[in-house]
PDB file of C-alpha atoms in Angstrom:
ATOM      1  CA  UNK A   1       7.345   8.595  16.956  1.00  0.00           C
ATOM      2  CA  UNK A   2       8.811   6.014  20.232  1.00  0.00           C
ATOM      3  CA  UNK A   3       7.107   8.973  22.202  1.00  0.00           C
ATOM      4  CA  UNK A   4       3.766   8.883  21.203  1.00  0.00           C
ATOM      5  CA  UNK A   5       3.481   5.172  20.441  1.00  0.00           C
ATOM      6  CA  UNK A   6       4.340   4.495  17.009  1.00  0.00           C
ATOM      7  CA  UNK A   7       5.239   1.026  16.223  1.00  0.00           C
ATOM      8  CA  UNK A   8       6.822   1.796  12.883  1.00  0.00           C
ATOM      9  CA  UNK A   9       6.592   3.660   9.616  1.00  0.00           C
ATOM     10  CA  UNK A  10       5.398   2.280   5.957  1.00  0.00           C
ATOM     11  CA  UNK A  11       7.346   4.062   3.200  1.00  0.00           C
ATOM     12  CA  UNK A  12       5.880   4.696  -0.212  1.00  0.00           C
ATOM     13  CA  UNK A  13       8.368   2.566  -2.413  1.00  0.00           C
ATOM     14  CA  UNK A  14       8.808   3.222  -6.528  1.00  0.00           C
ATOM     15  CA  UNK A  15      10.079   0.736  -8.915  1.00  0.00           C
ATOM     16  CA  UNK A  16       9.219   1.040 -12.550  1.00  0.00           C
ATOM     17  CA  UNK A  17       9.328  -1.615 -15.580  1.00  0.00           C
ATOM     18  CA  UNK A  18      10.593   0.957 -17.830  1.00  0.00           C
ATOM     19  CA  UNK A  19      13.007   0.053 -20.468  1.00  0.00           C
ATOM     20  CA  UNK A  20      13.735   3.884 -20.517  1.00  0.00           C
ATOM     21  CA  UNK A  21      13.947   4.682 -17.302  1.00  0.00           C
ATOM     22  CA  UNK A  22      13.963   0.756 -15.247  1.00  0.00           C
ATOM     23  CA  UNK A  23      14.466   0.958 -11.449  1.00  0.00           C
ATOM     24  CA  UNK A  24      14.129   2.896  -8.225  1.00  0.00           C
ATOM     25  CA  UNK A  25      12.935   6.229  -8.395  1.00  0.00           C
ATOM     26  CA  UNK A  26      12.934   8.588  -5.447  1.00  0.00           C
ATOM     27  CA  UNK A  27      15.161   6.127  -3.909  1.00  0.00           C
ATOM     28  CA  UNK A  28      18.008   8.386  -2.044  1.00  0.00           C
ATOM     29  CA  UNK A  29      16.046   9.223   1.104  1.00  0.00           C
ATOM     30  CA  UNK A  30      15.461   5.269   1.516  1.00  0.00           C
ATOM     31  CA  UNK A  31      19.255   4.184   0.601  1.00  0.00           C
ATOM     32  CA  UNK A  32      20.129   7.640   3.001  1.00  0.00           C
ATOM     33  CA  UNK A  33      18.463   5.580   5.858  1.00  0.00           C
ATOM     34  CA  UNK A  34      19.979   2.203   5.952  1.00  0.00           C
ATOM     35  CA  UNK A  35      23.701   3.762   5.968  1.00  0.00           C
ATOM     36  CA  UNK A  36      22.922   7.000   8.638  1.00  0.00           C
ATOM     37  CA  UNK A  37      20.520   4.676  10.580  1.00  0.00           C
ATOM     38  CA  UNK A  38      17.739   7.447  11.270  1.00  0.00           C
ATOM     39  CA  UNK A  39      14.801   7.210  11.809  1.00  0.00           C
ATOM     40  CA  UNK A  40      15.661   4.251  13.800  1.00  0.00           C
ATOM     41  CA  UNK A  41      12.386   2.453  13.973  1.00  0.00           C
ATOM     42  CA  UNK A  42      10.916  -0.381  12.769  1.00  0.00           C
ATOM     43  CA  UNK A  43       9.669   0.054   9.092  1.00  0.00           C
ATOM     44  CA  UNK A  44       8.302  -1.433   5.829  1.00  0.00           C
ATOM     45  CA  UNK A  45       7.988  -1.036   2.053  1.00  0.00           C
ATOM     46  CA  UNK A  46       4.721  -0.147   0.043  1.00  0.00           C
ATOM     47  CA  UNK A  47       5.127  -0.789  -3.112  1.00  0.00           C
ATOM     48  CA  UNK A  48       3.337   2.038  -5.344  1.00  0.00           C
ATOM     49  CA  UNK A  49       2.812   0.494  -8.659  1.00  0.00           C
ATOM     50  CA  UNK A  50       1.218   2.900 -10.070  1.00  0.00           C
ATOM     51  CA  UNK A  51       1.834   5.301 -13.392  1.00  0.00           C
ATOM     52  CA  UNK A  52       2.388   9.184 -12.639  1.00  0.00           C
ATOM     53  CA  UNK A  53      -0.028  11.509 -14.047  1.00  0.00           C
ATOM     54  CA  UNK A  54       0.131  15.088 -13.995  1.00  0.00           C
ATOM     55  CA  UNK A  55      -2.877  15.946 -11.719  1.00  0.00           C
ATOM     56  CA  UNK A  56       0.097  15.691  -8.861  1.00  0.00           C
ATOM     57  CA  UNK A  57       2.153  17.933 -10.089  1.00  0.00           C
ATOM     58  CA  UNK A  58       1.604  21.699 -11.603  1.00  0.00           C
ATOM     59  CA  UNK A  59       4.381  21.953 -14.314  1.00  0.00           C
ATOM     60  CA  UNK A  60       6.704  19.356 -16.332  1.00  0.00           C
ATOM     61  CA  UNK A  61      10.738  20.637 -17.366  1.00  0.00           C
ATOM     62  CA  UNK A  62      10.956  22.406 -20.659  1.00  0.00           C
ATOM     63  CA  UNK A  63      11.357  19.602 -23.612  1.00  0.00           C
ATOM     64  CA  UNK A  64       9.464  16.808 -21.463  1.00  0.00           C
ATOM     65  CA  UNK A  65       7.781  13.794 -23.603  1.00  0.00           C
ATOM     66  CA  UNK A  66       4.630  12.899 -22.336  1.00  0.00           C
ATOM     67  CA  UNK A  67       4.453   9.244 -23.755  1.00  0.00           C
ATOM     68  CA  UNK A  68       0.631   9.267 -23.196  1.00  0.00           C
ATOM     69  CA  UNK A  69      -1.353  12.433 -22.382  1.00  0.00           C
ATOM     70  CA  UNK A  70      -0.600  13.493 -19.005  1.00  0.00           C
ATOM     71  CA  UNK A  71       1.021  10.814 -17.722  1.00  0.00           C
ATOM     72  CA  UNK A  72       4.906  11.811 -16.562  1.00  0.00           C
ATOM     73  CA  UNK A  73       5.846   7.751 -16.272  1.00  0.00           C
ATOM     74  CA  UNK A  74       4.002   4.805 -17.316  1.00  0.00           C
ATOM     75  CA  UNK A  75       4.526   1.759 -15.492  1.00  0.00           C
ATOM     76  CA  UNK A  76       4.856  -1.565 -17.326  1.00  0.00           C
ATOM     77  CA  UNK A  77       4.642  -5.224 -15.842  1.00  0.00           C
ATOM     78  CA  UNK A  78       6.830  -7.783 -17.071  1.00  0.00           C
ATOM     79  CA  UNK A  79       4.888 -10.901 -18.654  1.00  0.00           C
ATOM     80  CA  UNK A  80       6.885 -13.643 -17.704  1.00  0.00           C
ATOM     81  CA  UNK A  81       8.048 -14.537 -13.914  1.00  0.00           C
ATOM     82  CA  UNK A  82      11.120 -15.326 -14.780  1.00  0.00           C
ATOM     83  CA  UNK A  83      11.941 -12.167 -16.294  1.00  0.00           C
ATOM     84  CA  UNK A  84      15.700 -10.954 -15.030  1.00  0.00           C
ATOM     85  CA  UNK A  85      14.373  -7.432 -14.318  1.00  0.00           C
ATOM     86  CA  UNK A  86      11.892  -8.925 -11.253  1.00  0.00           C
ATOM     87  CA  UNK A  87      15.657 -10.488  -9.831  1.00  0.00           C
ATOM     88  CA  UNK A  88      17.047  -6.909 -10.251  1.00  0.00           C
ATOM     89  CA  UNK A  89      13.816  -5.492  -8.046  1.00  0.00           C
ATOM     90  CA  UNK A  90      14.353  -7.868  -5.593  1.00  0.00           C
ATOM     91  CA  UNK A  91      18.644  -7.386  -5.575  1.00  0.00           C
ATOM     92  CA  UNK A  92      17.382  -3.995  -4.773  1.00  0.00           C
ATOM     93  CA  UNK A  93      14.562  -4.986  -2.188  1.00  0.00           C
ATOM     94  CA  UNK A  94      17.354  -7.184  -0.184  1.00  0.00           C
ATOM     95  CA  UNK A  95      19.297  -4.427   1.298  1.00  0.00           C
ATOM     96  CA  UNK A  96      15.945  -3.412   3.476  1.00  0.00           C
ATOM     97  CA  UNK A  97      14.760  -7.181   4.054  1.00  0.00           C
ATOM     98  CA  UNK A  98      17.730  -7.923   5.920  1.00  0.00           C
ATOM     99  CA  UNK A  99      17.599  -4.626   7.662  1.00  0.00           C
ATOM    100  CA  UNK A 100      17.215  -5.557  11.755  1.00  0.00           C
ATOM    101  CA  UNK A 101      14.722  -2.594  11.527  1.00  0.00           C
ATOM    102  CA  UNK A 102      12.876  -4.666   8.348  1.00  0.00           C
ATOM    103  CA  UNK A 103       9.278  -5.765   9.850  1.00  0.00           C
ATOM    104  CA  UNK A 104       8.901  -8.951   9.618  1.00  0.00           C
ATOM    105  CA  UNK A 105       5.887 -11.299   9.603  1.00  0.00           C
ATOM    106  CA  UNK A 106       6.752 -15.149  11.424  1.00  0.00           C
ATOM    107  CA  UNK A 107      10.411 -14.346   9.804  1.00  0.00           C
ATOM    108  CA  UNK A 108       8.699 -12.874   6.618  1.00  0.00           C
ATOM    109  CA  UNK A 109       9.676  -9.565   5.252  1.00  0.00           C
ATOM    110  CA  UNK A 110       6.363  -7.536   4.935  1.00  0.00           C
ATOM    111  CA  UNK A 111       5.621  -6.183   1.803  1.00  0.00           C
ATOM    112  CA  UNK A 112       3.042  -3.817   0.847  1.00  0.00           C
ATOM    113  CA  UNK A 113       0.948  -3.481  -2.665  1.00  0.00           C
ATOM    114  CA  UNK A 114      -0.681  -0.008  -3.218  1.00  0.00           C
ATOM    115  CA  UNK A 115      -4.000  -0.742  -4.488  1.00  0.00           C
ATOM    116  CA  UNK A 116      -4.925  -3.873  -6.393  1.00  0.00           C
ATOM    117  CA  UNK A 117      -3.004  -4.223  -9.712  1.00  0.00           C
ATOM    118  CA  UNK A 118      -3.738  -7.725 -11.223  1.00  0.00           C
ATOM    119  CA  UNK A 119      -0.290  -7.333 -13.893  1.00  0.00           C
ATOM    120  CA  UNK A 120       1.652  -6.674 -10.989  1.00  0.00           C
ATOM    121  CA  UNK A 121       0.857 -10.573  -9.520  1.00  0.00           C
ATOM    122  CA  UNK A 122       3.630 -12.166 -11.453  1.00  0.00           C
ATOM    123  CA  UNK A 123       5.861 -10.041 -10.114  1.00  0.00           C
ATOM    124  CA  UNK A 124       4.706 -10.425  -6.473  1.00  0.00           C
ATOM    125  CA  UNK A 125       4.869 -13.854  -6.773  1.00  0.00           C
ATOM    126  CA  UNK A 126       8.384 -14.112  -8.139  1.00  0.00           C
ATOM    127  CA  UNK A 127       9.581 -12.005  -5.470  1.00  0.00           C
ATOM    128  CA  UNK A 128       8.206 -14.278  -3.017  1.00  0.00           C
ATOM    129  CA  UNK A 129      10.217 -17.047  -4.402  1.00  0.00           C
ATOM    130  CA  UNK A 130      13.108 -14.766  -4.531  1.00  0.00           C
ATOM    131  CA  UNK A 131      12.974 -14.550  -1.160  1.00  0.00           C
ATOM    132  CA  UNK A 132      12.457 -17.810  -0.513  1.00  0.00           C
ATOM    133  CA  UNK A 133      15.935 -18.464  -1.728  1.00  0.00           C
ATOM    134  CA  UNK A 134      17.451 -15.592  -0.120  1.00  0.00           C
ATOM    135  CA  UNK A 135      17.043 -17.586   3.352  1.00  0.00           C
ATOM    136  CA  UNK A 136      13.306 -16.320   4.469  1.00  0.00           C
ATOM    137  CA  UNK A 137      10.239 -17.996   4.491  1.00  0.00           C
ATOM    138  CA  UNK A 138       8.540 -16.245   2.006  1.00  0.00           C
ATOM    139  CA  UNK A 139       6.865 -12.504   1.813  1.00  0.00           C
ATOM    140  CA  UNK A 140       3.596 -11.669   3.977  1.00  0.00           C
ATOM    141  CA  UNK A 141       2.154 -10.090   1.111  1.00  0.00           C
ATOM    142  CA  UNK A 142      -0.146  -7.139   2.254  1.00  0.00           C
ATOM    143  CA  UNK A 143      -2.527  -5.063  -1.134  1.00  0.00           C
ATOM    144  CA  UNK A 144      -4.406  -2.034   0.431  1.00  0.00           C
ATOM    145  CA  UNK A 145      -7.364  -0.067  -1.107  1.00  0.00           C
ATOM    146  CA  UNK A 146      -8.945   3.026  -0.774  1.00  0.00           C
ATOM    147  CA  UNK A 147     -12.260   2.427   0.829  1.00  0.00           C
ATOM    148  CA  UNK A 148     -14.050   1.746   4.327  1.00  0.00           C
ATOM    149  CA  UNK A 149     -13.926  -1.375   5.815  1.00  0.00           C
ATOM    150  CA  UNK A 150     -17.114  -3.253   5.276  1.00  0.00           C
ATOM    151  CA  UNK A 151     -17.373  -5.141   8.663  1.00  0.00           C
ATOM    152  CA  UNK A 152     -16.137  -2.121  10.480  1.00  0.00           C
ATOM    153  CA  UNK A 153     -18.875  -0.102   9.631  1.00  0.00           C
ATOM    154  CA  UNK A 154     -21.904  -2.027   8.838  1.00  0.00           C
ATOM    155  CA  UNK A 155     -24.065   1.073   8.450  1.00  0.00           C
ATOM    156  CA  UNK A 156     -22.623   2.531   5.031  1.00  0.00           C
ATOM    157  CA  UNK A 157     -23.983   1.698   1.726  1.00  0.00           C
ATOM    158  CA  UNK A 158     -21.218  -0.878   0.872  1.00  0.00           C
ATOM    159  CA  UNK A 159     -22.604  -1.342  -2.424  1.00  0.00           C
ATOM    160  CA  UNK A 160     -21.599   2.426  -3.119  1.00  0.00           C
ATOM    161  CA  UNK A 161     -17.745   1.515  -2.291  1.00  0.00           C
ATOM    162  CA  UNK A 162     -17.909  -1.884  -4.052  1.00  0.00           C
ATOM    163  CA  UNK A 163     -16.152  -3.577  -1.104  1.00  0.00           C
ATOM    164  CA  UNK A 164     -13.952  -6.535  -2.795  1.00  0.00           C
ATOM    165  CA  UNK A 165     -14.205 -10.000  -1.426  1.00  0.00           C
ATOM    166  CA  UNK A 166     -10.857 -11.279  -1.090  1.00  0.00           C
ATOM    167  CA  UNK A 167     -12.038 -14.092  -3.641  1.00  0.00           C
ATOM    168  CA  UNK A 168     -12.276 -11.427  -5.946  1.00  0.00           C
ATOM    169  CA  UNK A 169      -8.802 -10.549  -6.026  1.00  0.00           C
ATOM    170  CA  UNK A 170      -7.953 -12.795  -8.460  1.00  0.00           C
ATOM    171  CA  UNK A 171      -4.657 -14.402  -7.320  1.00  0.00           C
ATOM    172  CA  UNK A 172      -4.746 -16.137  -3.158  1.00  0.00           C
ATOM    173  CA  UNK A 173      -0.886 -14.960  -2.899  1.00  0.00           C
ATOM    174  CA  UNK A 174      -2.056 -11.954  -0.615  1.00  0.00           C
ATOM    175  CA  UNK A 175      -1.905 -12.824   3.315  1.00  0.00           C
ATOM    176  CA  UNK A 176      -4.007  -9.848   4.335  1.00  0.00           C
ATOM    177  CA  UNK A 177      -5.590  -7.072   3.239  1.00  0.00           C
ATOM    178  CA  UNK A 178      -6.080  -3.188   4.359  1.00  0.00           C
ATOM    179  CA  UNK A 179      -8.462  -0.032   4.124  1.00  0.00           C
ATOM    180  CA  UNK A 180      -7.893   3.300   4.912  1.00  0.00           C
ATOM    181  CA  UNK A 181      -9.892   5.102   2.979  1.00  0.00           C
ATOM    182  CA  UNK A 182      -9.777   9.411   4.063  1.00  0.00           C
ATOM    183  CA  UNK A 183     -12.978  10.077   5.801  1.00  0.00           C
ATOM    184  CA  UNK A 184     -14.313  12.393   3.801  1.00  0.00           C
ATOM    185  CA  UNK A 185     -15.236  10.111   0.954  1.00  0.00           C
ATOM    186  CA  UNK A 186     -17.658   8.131   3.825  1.00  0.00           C
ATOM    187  CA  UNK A 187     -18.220  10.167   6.701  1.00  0.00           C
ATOM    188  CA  UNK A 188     -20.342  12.600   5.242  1.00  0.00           C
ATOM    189  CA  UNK A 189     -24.212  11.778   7.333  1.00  0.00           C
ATOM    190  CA  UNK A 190     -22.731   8.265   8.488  1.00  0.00           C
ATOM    191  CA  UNK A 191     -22.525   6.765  12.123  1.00  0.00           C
ATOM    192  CA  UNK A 192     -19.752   4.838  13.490  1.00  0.00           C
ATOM    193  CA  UNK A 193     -21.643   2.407  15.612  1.00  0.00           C
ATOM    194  CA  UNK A 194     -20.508  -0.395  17.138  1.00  0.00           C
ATOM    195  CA  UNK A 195     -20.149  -3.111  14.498  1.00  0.00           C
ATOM    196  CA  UNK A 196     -22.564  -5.805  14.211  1.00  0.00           C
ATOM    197  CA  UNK A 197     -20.140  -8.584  13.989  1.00  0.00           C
ATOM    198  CA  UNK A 198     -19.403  -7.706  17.909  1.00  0.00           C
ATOM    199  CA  UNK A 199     -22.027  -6.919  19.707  1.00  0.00           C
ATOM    200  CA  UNK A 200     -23.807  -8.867  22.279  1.00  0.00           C
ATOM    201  CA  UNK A 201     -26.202 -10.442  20.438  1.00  0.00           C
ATOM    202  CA  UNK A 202     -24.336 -11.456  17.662  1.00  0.00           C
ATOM    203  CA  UNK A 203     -21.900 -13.054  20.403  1.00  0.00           C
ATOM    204  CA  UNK A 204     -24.922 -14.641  21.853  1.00  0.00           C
ATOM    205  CA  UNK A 205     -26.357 -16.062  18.780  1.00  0.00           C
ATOM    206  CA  UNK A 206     -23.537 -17.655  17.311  1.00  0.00           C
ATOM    207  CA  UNK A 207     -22.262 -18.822  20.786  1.00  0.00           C
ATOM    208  CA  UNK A 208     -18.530 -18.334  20.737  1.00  0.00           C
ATOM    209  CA  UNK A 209     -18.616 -18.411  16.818  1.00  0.00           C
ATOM    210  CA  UNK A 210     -18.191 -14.899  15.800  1.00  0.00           C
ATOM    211  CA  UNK A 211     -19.769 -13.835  12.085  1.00  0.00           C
ATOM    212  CA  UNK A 212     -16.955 -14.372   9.610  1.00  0.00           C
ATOM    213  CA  UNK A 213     -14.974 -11.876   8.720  1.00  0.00           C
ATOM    214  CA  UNK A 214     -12.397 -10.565   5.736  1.00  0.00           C
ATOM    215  CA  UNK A 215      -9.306 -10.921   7.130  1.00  0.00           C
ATOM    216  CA  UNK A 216      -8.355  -7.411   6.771  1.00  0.00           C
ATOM    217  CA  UNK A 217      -6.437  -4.321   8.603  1.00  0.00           C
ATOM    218  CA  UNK A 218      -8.475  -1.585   9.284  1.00  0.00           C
ATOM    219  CA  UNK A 219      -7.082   2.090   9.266  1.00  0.00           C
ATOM    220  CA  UNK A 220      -7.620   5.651   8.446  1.00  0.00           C
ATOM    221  CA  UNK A 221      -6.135   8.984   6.482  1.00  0.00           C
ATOM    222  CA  UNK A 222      -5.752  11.149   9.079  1.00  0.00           C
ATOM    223  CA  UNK A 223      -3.691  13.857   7.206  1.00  0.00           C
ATOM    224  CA  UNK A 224      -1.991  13.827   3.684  1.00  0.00           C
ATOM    225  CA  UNK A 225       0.729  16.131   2.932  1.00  0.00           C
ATOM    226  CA  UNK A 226       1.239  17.375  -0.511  1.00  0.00           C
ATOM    227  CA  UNK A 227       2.809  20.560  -0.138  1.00  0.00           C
ATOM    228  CA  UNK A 228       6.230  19.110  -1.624  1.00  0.00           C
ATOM    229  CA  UNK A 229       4.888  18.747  -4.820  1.00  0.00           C
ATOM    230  CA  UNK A 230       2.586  22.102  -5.091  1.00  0.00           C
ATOM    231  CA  UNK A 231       4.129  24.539  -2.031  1.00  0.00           C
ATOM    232  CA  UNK A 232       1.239  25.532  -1.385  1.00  0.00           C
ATOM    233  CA  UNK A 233      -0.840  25.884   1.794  1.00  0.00           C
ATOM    234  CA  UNK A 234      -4.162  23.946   0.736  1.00  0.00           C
ATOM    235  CA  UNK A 235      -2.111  21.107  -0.455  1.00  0.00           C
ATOM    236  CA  UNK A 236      -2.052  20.053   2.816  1.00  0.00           C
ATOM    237  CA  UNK A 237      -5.263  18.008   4.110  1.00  0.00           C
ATOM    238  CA  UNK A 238      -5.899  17.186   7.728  1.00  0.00           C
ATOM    239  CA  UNK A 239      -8.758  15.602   9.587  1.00  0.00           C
ATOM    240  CA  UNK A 240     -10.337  17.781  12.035  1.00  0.00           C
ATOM    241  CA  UNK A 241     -14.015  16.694  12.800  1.00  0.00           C
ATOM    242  CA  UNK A 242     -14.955  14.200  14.892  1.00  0.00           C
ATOM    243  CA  UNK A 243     -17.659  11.575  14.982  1.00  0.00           C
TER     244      UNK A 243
END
């Protein structure tokens, strides 16, 4: 990753509000990192709060429960902000905050949301005070979503991908947002052209005040790799065509 430029890696993190099963799940390889120190490069935590159906995965064990149908683990919020179970998420959190390798954000641990999940903003924002008291300035907040980025690429139908505005988001605790949306859900028949919000004559027009803009990372799926769950060859999907 040093070798080809990589400034760091975001890991998928999983942390359910079950009374069942409460806590970390798929956990070791993270926990496996801090005490054998590889890979030794900067890194980050995405929160996935998100319930596990059964479309990613072919079979369940013998016996298994499904509490609604389909769905292997259902994640729950907590209600209140002060609920002791949000203090046990961050007690956990801590050990990769304080990492050296932890990217950090003007001395704030970055921490990622995986797409918008309005129950989950009580939770966000107790962490953020939990981490206030734990000696940092608070938590640069990041929520992604699946879709192109609408000042990017001026020429798709944005109405089709119901870009969000960040007012929309319903709570201002987010510092920034991000897209990567996989290319195949906007490609298809669309140009890439320079965006409008830079070209010349927008620059001339507005004389040194550019068009505003969401204050928002851009990226891109280049490859997904799913194999682990289905070992099989087509679960594998990599970007190939250019534009």
């Amino acid at each position: 990753a040093k070798q080809y430029g990589i400034d760091g890696f975001v890991y998928h993190h999983y942390w359910f509000y079950d009374e069942d099963r409460p806590g970390p799940t798929l956990h070791a390889p993270l926990e496996a990192m801090l005490k054998d120190g590889h890979p030794d490069i900067p890194f980050a935590l995405d929160w996935v709060a998100l319930k596990w159906d059964k479309s990613w995965h072919g079979n369940v064990r013998e016996g298994f429960v499904f509490k609604e149908p389909n769905v292997l683990q259902k994640q729950y919020f907590p209600t209140d902000s002060n609920d002791p179970t949000i203090t046990d998420h961050y007690n956990w959190l801590r050990q990769f905050f304080h990492h050296p390798n932890y990217i950090k954000v003007d001395g704030q641990p970055l921490f990622m949301l995986y797409m918008k999940k309005p129950s989950s903003f009580p939770v966000l924002q107790r962490l953020r005070e939990l981490a206030k008291n734990d000696g940092f300035p608070g938590l640069y907040i990041i929520v992604s979503f699946h879709r192109p980025h609408g000042h990017l690429m001026p020429n798709i139908d944005l109405q089709k991908y119901k870009i969000p505005k960040q007012k929309r988001l319903a709570w201002n605790g987010f510092n920034r947002t991000v897209a990567y949306p996989a290319p195949s859900e906007f490609n298809e028949k669309e140009t890439m052209d320079i965006p409008e919000w830079c070209s010349r004559e927008n620059l001339e027009k507005n004389k040194g005040n550019p068009t505003k803009r969401i204050d928002e990372i851009p990226g891109l799926i280049t490859s997904f790799d799913n194999t682990p769950r289905r070992n099989a060859k087509d679960a594998f999907f990599v970007v190939r065509r250019r534009t």
